mmCIF file of C-alpha atoms in Angstrom:
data_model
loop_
_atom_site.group_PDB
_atom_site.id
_atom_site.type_symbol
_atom_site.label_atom_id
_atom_site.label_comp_id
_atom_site.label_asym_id
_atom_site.label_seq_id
_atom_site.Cartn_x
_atom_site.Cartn_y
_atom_site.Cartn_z
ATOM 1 C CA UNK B 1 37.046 -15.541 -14.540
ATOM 2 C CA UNK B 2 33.432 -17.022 -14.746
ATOM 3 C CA UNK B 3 31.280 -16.857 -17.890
ATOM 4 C CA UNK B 4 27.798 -17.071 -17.489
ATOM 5 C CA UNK B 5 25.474 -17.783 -20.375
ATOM 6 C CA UNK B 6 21.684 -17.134 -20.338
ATOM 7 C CA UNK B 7 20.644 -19.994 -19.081
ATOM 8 C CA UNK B 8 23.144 -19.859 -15.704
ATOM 9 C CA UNK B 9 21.770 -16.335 -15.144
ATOM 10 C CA UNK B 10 18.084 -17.252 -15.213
ATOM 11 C CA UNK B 11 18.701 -20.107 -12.974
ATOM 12 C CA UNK B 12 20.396 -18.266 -10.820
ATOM 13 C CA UNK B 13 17.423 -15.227 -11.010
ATOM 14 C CA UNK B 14 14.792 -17.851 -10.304
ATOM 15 C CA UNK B 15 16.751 -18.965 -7.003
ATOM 16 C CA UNK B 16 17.409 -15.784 -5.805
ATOM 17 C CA UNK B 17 13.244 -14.666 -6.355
ATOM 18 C CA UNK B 18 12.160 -18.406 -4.695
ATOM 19 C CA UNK B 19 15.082 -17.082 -1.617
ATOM 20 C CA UNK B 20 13.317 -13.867 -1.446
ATOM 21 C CA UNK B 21 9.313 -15.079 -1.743
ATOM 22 C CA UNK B 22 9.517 -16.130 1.972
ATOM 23 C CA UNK B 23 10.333 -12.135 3.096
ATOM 24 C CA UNK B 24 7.675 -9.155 3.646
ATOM 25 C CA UNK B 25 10.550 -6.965 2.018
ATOM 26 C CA UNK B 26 11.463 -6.599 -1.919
ATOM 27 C CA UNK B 27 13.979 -4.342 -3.145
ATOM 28 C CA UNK B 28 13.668 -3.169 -6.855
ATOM 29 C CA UNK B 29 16.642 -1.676 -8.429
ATOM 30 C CA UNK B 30 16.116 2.309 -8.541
ATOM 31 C CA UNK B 31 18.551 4.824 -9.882
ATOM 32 C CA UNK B 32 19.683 6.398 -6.500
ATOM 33 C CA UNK B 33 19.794 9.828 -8.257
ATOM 34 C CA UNK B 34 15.960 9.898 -8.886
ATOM 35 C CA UNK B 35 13.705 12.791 -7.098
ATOM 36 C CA UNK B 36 9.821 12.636 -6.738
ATOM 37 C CA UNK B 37 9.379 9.966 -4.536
ATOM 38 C CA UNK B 38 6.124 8.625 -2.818
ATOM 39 C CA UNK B 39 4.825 5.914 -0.389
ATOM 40 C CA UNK B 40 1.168 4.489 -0.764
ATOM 41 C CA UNK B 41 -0.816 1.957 1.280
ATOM 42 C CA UNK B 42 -1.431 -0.193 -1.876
ATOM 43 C CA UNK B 43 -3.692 -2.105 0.269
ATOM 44 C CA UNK B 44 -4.953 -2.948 3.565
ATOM 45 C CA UNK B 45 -6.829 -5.312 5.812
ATOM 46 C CA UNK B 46 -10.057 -3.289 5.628
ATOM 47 C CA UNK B 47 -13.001 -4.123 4.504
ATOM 48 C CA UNK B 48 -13.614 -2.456 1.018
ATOM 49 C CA UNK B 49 -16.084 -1.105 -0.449
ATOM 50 C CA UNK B 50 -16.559 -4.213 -2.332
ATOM 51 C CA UNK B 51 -16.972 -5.205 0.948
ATOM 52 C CA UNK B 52 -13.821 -7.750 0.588
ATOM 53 C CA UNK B 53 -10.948 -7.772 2.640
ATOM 54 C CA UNK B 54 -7.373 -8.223 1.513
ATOM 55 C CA UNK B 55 -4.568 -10.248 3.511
ATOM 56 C CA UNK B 56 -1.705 -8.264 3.219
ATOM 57 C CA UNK B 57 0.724 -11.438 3.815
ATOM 58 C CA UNK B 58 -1.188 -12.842 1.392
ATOM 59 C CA UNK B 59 -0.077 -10.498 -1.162
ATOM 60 C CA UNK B 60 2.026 -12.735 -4.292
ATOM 61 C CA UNK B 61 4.215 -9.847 -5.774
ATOM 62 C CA UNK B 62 6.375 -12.260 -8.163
ATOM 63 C CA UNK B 63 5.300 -11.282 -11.474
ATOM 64 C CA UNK B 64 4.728 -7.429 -10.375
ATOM 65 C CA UNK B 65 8.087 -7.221 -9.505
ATOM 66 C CA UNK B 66 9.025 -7.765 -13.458
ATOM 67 C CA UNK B 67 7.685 -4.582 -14.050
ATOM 68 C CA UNK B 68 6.688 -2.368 -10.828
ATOM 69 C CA UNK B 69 4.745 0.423 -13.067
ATOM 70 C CA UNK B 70 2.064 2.636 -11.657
ATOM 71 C CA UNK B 71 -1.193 3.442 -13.702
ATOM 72 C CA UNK B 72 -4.069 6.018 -13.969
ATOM 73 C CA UNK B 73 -7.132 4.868 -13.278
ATOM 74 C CA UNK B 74 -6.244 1.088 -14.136
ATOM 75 C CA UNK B 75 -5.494 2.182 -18.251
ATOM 76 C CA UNK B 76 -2.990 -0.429 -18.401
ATOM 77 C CA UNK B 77 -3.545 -0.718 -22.262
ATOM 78 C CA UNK B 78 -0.984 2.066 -22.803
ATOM 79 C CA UNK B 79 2.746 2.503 -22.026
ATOM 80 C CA UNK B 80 1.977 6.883 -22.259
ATOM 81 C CA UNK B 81 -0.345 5.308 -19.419
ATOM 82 C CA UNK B 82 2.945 4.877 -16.931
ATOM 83 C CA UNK B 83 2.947 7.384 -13.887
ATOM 84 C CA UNK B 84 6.154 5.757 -12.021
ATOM 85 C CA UNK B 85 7.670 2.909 -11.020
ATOM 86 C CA UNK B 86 7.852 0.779 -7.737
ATOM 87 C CA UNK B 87 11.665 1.088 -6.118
ATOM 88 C CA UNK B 88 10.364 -0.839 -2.581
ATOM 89 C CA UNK B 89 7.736 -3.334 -1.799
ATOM 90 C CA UNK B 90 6.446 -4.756 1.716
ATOM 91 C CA UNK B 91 4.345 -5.610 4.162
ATOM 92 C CA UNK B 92 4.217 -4.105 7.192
ATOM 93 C CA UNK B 93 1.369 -4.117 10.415
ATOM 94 C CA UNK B 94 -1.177 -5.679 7.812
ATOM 95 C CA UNK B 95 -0.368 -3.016 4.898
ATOM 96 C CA UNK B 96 1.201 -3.423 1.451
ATOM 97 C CA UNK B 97 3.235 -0.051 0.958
ATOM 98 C CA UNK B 98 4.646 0.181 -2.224
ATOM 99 C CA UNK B 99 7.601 3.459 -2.795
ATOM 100 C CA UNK B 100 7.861 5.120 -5.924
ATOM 101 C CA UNK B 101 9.868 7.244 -8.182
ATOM 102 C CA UNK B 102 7.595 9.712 -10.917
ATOM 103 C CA UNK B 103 8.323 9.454 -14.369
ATOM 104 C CA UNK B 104 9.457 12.723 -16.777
ATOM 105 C CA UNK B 105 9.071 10.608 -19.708
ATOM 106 C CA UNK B 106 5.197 10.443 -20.222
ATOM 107 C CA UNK B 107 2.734 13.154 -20.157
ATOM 108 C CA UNK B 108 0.664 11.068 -17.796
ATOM 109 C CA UNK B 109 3.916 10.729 -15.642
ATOM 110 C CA UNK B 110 4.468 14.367 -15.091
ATOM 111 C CA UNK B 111 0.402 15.817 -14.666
ATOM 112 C CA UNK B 112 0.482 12.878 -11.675
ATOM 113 C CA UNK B 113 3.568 14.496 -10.444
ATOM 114 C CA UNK B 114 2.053 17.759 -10.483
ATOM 115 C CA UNK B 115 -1.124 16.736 -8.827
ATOM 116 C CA UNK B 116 0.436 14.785 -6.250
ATOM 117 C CA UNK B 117 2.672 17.317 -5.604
ATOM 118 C CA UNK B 118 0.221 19.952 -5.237
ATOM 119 C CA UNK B 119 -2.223 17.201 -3.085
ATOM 120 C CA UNK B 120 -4.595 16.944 -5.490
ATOM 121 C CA UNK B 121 -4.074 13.124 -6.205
ATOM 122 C CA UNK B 122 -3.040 11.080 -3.138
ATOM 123 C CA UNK B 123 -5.877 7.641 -3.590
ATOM 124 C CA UNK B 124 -4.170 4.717 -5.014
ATOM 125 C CA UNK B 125 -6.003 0.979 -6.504
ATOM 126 C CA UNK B 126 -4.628 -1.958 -7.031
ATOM 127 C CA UNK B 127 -5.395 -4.143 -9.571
ATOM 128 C CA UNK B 128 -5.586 -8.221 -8.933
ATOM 129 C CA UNK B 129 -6.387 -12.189 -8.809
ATOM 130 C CA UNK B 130 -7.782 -13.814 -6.689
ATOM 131 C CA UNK B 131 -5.934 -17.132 -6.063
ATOM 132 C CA UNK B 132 -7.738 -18.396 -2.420
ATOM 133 C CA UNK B 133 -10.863 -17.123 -0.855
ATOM 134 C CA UNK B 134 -11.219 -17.993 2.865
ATOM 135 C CA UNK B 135 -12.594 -21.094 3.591
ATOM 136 C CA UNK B 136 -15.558 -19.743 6.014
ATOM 137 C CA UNK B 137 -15.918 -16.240 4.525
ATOM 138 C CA UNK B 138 -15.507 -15.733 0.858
ATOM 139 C CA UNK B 139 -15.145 -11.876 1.138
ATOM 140 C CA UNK B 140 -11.939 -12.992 2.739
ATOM 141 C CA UNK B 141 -9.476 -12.962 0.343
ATOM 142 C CA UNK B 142 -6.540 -15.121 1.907
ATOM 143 C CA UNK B 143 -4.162 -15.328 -1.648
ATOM 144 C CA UNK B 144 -4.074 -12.733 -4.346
ATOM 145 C CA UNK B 145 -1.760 -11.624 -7.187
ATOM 146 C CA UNK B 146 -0.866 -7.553 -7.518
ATOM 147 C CA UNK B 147 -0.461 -7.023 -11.169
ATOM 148 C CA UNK B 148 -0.764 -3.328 -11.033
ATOM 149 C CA UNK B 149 -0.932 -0.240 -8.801
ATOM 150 C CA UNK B 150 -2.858 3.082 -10.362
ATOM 151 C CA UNK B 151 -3.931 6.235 -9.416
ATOM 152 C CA UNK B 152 -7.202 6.953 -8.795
ATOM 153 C CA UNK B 153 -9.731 9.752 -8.009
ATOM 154 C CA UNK B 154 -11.888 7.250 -5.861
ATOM 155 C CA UNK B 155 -10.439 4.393 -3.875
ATOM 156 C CA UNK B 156 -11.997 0.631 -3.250
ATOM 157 C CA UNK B 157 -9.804 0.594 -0.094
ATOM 158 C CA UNK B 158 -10.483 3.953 1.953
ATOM 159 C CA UNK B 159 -7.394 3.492 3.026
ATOM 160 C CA UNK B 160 -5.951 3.124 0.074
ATOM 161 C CA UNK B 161 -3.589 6.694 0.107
ATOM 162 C CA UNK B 162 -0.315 8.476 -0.069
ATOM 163 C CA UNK B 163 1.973 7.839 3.839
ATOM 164 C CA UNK B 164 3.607 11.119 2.989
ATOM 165 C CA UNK B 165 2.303 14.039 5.343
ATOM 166 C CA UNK B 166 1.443 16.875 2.694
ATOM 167 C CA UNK B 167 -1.611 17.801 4.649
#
């Protein structure tokens, strides 16, 4: 038998995320029995209507991952502001495509369902640093930091939408 204490199990945490920074693909714990699932193109290598352009594999996801939680409108001021929760991350032919799982537990949560469900709501934002502009181009962003996903009624990225075929 093997005790742990607190200090083991961060240590062991931080290896395991440093092991996992050099993939495309995060897994997030998700209870398995959860219904109301989506996929969004959180971002792509467009240019937006910023006119910037994102790297995808560029994308730094480590302090996201603490807590995946999805937004309206960037209100991130507000847990009643939670819509759902990330339960997959990666990259994938120059996209970030983030899964998700509704929440039931906040009125926000369960009008986003609703809409969504009904295709009313499919445009998705991401909220982020920059942490390295290209070099040549500095509407290039080579580095950035997700530190939120919401909901939106107008997207930055165009592309920026639900993958599920509701259409």
């Amino acid at each position: 038998k093997i005790i742990l204490d607190q200090k083991w199990i961060q240590a062991i945490e931080e290896a395991v995320q440093k092991v996992l920074s050099e993939f495309d693909l995060w897994e997030i714990k998700a209870n398995e029995d959860q219904t109301n699932t989506f996929r969004v193109v959180a971002s792509d290598e467009t240019i937006d209507r910023d006119g910037e352009t994102l790297i995808a594999k560029g994308c730094d996801f480590s302090h996201f991952l603490k807590n995946p939680v999805m937004f309206v409108d960037h209100s991130s001021w507000s847990v009643g502001n939670i819509t759902a929760k990330a339960t997959n991350i990666y990259v994938e032919n120059n996209q970030v495509i983030i899964e998700w799982v509704f929440t039931d537990k906040t009125e926000a949560g369960r009008i986003a369902n609703a809409l969504y469900n009904d295709w009313f709501l499919k445009a998705v934002s991401v909220g982020f640093f920059i942490k390295k502009r290209n070099d040549k181009d500095s509407k290039i962003i080579e580095k950035w930091e997700i530190y939120e996903c919401s909901f939106v009624s107008i997207t930055c990225n165009a592309n920026a939408i639900s993958l599920d075929a509701k259409m």
